[in-house]
PDB file of C-alpha atoms and ligand atoms in Angstrom:
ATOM      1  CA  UNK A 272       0.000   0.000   0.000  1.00  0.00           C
ATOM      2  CA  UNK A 273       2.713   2.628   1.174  1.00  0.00           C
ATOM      3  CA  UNK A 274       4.498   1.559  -2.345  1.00  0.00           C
ATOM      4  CA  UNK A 275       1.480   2.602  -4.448  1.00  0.00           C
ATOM      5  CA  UNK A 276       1.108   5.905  -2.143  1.00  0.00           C
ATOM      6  CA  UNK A 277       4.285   7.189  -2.810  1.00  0.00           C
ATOM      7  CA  UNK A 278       4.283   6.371  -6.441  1.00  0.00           C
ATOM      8  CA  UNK A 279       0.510   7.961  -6.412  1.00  0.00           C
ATOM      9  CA  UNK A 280       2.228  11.208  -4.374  1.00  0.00           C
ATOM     10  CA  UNK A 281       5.205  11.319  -7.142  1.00  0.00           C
ATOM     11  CA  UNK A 282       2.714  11.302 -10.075  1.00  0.00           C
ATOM     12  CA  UNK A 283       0.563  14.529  -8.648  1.00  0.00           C
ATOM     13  CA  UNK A 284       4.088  16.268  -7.486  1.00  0.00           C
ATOM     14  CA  UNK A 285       5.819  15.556 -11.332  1.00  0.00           C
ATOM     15  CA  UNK A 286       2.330  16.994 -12.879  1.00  0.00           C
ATOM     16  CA  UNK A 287       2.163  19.996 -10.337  1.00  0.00           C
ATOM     17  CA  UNK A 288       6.198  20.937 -11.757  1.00  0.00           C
ATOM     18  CA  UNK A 289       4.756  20.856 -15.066  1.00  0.00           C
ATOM     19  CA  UNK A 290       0.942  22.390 -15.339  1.00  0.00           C
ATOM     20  CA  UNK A 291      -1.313  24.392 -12.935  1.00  0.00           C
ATOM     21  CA  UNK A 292      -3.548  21.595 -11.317  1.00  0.00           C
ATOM     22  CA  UNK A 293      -7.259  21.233 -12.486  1.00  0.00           C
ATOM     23  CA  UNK A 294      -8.733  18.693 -10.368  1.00  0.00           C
ATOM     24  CA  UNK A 295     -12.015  17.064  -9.260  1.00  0.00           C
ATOM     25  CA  UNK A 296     -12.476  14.293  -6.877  1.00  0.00           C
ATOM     26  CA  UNK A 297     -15.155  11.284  -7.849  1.00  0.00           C
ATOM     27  CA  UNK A 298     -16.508   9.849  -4.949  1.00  0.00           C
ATOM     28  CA  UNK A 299     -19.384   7.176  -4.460  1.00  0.00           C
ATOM     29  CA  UNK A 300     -20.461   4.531  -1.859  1.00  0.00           C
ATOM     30  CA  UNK A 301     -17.505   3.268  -0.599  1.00  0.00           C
ATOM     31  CA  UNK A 302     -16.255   6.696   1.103  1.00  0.00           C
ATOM     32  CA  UNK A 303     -18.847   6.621   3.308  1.00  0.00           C
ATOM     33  CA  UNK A 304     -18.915   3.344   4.312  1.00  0.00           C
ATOM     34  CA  UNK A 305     -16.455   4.156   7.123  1.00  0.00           C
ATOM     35  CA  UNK A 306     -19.517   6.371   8.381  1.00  0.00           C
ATOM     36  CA  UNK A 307     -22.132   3.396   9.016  1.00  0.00           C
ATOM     37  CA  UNK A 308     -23.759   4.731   5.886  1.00  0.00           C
ATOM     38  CA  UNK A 309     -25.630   1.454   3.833  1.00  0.00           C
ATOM     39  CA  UNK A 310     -24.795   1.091   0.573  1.00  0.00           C
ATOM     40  CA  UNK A 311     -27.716   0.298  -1.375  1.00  0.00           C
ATOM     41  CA  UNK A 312     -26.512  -2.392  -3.430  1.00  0.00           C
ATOM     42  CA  UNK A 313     -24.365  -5.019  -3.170  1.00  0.00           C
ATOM     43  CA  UNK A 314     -24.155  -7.296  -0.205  1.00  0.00           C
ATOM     44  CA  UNK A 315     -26.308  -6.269   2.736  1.00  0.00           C
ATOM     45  CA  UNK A 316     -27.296  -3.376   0.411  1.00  0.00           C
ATOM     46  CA  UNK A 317     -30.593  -1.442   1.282  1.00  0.00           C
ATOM     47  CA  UNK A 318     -31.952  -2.972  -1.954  1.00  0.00           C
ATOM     48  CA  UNK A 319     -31.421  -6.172  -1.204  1.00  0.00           C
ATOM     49  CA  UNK A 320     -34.454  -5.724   2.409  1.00  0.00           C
ATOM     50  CA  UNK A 321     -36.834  -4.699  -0.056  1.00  0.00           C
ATOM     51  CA  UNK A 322     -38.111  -4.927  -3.137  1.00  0.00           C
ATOM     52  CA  UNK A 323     -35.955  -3.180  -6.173  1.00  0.00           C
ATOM     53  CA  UNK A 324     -38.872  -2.203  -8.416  1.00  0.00           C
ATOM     54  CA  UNK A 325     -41.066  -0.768  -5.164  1.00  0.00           C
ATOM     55  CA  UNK A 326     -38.254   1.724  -3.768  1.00  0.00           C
ATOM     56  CA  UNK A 327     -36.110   2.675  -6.628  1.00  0.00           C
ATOM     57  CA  UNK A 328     -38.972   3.227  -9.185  1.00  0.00           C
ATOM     58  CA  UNK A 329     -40.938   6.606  -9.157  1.00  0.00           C
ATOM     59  CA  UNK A 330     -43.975   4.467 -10.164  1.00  0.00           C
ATOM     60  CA  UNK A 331     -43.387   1.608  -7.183  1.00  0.00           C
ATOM     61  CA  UNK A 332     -43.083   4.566  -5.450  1.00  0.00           C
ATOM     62  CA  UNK A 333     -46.320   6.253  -6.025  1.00  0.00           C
ATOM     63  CA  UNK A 334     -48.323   3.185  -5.429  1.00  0.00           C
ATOM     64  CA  UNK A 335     -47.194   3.040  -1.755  1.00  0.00           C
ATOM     65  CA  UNK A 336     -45.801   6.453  -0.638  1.00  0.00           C
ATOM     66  CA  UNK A 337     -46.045   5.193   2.969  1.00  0.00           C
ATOM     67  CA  UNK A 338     -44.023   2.180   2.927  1.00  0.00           C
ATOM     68  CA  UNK A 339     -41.409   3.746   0.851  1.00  0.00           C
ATOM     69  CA  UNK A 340     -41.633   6.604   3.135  1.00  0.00           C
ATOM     70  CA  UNK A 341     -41.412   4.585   5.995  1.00  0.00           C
ATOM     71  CA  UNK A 342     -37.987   3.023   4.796  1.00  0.00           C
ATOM     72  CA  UNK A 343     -36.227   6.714   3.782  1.00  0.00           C
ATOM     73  CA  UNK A 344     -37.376   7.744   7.597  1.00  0.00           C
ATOM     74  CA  UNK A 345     -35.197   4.849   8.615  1.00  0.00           C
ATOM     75  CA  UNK A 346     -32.119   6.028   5.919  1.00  0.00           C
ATOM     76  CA  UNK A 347     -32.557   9.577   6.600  1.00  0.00           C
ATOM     77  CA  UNK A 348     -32.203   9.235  10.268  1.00  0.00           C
ATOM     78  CA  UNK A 349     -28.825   7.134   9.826  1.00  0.00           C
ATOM     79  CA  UNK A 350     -27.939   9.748   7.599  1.00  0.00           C
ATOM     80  CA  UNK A 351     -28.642  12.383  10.471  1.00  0.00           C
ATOM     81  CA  UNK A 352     -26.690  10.366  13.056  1.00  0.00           C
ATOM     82  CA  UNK A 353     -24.245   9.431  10.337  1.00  0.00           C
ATOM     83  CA  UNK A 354     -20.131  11.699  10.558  1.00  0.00           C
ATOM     84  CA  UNK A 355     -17.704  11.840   8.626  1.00  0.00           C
ATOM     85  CA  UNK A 356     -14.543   9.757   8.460  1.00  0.00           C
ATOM     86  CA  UNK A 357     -11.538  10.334   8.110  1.00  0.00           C
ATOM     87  CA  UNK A 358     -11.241   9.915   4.005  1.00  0.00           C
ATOM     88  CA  UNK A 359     -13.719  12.926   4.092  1.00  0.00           C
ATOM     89  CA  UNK A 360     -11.552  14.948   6.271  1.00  0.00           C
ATOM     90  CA  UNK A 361      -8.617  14.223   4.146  1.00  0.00           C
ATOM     91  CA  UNK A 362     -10.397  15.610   0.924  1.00  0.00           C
ATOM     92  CA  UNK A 363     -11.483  18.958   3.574  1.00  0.00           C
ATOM     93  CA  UNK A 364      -7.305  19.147   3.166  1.00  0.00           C
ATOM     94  CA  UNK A 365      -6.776  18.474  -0.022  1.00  0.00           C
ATOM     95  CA  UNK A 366      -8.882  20.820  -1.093  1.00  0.00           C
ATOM     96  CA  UNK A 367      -7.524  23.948   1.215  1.00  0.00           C
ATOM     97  CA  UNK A 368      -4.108  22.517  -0.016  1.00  0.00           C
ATOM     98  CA  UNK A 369      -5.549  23.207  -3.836  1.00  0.00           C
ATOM     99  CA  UNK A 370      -5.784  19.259  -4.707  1.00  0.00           C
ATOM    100  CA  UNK A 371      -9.314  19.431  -4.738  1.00  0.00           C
ATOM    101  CA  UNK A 372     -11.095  21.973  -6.755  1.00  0.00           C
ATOM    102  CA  UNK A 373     -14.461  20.072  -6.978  1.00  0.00           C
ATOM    103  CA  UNK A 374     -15.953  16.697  -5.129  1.00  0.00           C
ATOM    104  CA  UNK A 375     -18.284  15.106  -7.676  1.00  0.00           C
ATOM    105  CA  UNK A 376     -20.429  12.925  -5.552  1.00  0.00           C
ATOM    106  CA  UNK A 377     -22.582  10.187  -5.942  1.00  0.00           C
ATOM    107  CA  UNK A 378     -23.847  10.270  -2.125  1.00  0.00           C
ATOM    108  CA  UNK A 379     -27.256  11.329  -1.034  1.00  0.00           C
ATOM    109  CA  UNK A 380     -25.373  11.965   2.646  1.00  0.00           C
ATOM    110  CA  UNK A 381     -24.302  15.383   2.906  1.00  0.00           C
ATOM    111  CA  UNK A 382     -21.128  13.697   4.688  1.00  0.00           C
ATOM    112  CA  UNK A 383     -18.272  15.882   2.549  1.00  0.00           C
ATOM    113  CA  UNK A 384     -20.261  19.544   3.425  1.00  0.00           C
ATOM    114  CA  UNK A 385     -20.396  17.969   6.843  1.00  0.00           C
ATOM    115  CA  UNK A 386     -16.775  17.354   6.672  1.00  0.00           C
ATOM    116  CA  UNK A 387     -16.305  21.008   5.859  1.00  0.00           C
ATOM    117  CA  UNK A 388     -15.803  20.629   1.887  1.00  0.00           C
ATOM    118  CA  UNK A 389     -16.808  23.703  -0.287  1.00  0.00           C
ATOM    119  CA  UNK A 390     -17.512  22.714  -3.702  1.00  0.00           C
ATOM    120  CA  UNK A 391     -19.484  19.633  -3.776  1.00  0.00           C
ATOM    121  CA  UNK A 392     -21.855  18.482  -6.872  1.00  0.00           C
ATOM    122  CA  UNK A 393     -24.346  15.867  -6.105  1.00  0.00           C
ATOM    123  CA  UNK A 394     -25.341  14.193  -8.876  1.00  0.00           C
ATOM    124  CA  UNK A 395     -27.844  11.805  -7.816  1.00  0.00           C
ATOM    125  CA  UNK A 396     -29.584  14.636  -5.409  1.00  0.00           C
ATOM    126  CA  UNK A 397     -29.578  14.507  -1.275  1.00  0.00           C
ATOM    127  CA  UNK A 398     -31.458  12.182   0.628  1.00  0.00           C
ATOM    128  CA  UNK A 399     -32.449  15.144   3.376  1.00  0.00           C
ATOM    129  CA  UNK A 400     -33.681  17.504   1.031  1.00  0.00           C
ATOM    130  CA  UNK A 401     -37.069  17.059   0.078  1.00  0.00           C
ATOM    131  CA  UNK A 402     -39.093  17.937  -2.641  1.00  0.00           C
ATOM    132  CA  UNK A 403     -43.181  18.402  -3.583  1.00  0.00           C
ATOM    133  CA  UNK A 404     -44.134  16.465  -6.358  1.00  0.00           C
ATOM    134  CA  UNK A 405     -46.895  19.441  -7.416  1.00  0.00           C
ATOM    135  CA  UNK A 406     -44.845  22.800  -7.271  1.00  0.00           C
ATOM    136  CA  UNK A 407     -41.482  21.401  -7.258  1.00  0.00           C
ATOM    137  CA  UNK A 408     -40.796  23.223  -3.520  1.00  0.00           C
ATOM    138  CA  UNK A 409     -37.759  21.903  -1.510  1.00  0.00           C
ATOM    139  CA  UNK A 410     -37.483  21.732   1.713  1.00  0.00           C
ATOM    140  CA  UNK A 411     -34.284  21.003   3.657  1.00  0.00           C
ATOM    141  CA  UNK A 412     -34.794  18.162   6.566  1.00  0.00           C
ATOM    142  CA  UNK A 413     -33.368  18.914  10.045  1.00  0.00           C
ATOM    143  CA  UNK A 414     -34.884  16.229  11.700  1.00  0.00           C
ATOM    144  CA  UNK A 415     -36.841  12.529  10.131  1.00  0.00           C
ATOM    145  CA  UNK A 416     -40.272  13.596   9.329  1.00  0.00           C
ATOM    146  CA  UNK A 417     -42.539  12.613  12.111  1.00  0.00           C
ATOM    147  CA  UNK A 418     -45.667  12.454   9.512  1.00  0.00           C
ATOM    148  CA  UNK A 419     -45.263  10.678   6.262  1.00  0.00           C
ATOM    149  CA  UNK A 420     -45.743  11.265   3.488  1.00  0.00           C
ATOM    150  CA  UNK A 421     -45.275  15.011   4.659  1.00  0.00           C
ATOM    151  CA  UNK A 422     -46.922  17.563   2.393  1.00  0.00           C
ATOM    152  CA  UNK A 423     -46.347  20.864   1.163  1.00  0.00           C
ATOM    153  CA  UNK A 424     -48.528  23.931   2.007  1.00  0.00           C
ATOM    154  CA  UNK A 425     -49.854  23.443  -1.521  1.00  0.00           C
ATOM    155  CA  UNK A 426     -51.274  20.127  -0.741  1.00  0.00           C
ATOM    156  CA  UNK A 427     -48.411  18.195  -3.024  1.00  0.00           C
ATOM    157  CA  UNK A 428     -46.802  15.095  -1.387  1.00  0.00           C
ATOM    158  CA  UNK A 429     -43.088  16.047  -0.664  1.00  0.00           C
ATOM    159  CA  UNK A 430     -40.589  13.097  -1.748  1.00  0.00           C
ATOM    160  CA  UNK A 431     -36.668  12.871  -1.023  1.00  0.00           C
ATOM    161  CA  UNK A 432     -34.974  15.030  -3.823  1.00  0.00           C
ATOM    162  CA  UNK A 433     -33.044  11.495  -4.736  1.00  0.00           C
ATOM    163  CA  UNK A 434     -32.439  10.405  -8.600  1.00  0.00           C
ATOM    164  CA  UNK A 435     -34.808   7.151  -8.834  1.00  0.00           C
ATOM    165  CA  UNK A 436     -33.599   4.957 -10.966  1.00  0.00           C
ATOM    166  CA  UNK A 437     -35.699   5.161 -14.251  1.00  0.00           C
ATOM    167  CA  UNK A 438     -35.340   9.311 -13.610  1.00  0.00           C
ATOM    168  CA  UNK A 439     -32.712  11.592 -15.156  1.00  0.00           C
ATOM    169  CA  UNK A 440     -30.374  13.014 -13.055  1.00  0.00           C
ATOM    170  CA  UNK A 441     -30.185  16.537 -12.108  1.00  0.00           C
ATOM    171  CA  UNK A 442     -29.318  18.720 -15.231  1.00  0.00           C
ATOM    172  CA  UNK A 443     -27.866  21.890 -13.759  1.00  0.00           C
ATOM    173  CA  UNK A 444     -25.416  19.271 -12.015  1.00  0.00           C
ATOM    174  CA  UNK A 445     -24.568  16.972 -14.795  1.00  0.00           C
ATOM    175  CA  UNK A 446     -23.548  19.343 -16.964  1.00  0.00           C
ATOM    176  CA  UNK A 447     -21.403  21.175 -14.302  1.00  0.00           C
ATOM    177  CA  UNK A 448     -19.941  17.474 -14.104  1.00  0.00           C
ATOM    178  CA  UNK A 449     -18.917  17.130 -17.288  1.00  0.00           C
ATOM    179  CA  UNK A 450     -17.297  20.503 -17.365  1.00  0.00           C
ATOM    180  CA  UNK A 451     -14.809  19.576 -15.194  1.00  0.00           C
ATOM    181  CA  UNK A 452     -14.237  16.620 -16.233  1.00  0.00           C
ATOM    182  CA  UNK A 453     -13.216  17.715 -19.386  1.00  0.00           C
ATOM    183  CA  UNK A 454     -10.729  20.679 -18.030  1.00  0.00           C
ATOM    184  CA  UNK A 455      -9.479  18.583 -15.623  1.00  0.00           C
ATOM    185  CA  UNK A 456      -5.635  17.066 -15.516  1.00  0.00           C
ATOM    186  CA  UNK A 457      -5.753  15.357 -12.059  1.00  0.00           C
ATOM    187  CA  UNK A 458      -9.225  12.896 -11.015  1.00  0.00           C
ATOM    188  CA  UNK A 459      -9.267  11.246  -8.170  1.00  0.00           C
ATOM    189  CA  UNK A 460     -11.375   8.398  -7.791  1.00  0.00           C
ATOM    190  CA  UNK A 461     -12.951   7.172  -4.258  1.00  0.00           C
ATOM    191  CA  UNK A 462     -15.039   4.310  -2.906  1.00  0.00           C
ATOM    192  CA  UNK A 463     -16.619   4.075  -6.580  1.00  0.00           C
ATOM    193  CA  UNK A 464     -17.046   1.870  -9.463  1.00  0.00           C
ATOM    194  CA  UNK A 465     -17.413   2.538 -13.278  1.00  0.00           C
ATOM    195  CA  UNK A 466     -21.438   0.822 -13.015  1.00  0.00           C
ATOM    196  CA  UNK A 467     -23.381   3.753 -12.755  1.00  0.00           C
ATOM    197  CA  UNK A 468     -23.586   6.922 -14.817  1.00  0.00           C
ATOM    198  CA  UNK A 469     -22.266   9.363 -14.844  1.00  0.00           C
ATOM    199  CA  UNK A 470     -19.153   7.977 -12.572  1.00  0.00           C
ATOM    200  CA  UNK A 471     -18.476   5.298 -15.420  1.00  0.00           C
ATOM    201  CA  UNK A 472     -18.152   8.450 -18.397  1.00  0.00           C
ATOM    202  CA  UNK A 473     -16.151  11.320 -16.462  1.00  0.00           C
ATOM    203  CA  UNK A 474     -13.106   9.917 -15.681  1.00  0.00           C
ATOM    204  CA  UNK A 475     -12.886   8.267 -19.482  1.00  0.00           C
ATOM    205  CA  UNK A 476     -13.493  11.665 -20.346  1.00  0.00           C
ATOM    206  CA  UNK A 477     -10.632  13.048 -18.785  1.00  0.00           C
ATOM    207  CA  UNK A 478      -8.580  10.677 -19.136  1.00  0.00           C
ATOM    208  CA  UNK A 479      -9.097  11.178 -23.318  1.00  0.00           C
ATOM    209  CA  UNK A 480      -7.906  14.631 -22.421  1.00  0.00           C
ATOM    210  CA  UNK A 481      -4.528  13.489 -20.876  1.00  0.00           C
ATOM    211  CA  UNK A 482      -5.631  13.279 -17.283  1.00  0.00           C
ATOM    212  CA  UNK A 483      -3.860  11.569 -14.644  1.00  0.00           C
ATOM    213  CA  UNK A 484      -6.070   9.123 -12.658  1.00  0.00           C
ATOM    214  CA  UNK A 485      -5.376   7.922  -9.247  1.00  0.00           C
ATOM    215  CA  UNK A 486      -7.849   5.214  -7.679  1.00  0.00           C
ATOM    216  CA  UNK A 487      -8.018   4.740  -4.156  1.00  0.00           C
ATOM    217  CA  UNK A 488     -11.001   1.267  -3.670  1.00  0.00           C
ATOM    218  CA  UNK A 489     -10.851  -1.434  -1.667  1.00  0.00           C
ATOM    219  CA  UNK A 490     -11.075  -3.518  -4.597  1.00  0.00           C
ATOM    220  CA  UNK A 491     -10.537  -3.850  -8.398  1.00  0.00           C
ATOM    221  CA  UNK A 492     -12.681  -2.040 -10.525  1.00  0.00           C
ATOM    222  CA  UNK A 493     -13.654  -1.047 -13.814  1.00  0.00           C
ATOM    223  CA  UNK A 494     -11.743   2.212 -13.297  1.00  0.00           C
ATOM    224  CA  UNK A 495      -8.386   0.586 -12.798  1.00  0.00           C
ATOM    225  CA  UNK A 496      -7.988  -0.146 -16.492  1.00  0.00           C
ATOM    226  CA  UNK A 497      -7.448   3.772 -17.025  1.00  0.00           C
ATOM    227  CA  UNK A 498      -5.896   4.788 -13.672  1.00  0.00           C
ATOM    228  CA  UNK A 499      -2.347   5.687 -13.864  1.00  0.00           C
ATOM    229  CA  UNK A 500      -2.135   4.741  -9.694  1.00  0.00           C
ATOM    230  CA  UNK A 501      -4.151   2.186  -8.285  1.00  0.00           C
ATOM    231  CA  UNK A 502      -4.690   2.366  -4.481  1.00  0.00           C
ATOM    232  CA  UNK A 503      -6.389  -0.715  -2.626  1.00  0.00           C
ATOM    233  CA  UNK A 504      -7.332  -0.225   0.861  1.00  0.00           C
ATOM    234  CA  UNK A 505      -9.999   1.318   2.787  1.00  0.00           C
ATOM    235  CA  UNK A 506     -10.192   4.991   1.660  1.00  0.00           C
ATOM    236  CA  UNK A 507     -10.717   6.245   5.216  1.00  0.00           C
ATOM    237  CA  UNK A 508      -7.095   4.786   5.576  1.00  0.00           C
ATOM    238  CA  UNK A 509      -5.363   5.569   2.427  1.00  0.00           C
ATOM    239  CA  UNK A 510      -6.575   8.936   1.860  1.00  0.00           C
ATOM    240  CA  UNK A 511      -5.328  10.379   5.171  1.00  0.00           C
ATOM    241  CA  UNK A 512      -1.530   8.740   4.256  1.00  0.00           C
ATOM    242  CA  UNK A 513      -1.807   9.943   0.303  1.00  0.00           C
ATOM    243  CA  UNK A 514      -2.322  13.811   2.130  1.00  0.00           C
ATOM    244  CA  UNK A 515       0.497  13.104   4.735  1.00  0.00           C
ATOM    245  CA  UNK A 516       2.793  12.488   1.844  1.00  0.00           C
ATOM    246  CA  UNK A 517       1.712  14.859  -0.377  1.00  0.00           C
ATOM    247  CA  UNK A 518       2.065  17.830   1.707  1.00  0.00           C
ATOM    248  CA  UNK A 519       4.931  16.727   3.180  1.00  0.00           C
ATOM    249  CA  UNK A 520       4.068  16.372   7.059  1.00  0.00           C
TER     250      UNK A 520
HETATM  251 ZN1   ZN B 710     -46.169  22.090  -3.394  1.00  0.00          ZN
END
């Protein structure tokens, strides 16, 4: 691991002699982890409890708003009790230290601006904001609704502001995403694998550009077959030592 690190470290220091660093941060499931936060697929995934088509559907969803309800009041407060670890510290650093100009996240948890990160894109929404189905009001959650579904003052039934699966994700955000990803020289990928758009385009996008790509997973993924640096561990402990190094401490 400390091999890979320092080789990782050597990479971002030759590219920072050469070029002004452009760099974005792709982060998805496996960062927060660490915090107690369920994935929602994979083994002991959230998917796996219930019923695929009934809680990741817009339609399953509007056939039983309760239920469904019932099962984000359980994810939302985990979310609520839910901190952040220490890979989402690390990026808090990275980013100060100007090795982080955006976090492109796939996370619904909030856990990077928790962290204290600035520039975060959520690109498949955030569990605790909510929306209303009618007017399109949000409404930002400080606490797990004690009624559900809760409704707006316009009558509408308010849902989590969450990409569903057969929805598109949010515009304003995607195209922000792809942005970067094409200015970018430096991507760092975290706790994420190439399944699910639009983490499985931006880094190929970059990389096309003459990117450098450093993965930091706990396993082999996709992503691996264009990284430059390859990173396997637990990102709550690699990240931390990949900062350590790179900043010299
Ligand atoms: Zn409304």
């Amino acid at each position: 691991m400390f091999e890979s690190i320092k080789q990782a470290v050597s990479l971002v220091k030759e590219l920072e002699a050469k070029e002004r660093i452009q760099s974005y941060v792709l982060t998805g499931a496996g960062i927060s982890k660490g915090s107690g936060i369920p994935t929602f697929r994979g083994e002991d995934g959230l998917w796996d409890t219930y019923d695929f088509e009934e809680v990741a559907t817009l339609e399953g969803w509007m056939r039983n708003p309760e239920k469904i309800w019932l099962m984000y009041q359980e994810g939302i407060h985990q979310i609520f009790d839910a901190k952040p670890n220490a890979a989402h510290k690390a990026l808090v650093e990275l980013e100060k230290n100007g090795y982080c100009h955006y976090i492109i996240t796939q996370n619904v948890d909030s856990l990077h601006q928790k962290a204290g990160s600035e520039n975060v894109i959520e690109v498949h929404g955030n569990i605790a904001r909510i929306k209303c189905i009618i007017c399109g009001k949000f409404q930002q959650l400080k606490e797990t609704p004690k009624i559900v579904p809760p409704m707006c003052s316009c009558g509408g039934m308010m849902r989590p502001d969450v990409t569903l699966f057969n929805e598109p994700l949010p515009e304003d955000e995607i195209t922000k995403s792809f942005e970067i990803a094409n200015k970018a020289n430096l991507v760092l990928i975290v706790g994420t694998s190439a399944e699910v758009y639009p983490a499985a385009r931006l880094p190929s996008i970059s990389k096309k550009n003459g990117a450098k790509i450093i993965v930091f997973n706990f396993e082999q993924t996709e992503h691996v077959n264009i990284a430059d640096s390859f990173i396997e561990g637990k990102s709550e402990k690699t990240l931390p030592i990949f900062i350590e190094m790179l900043l010299n401490r």
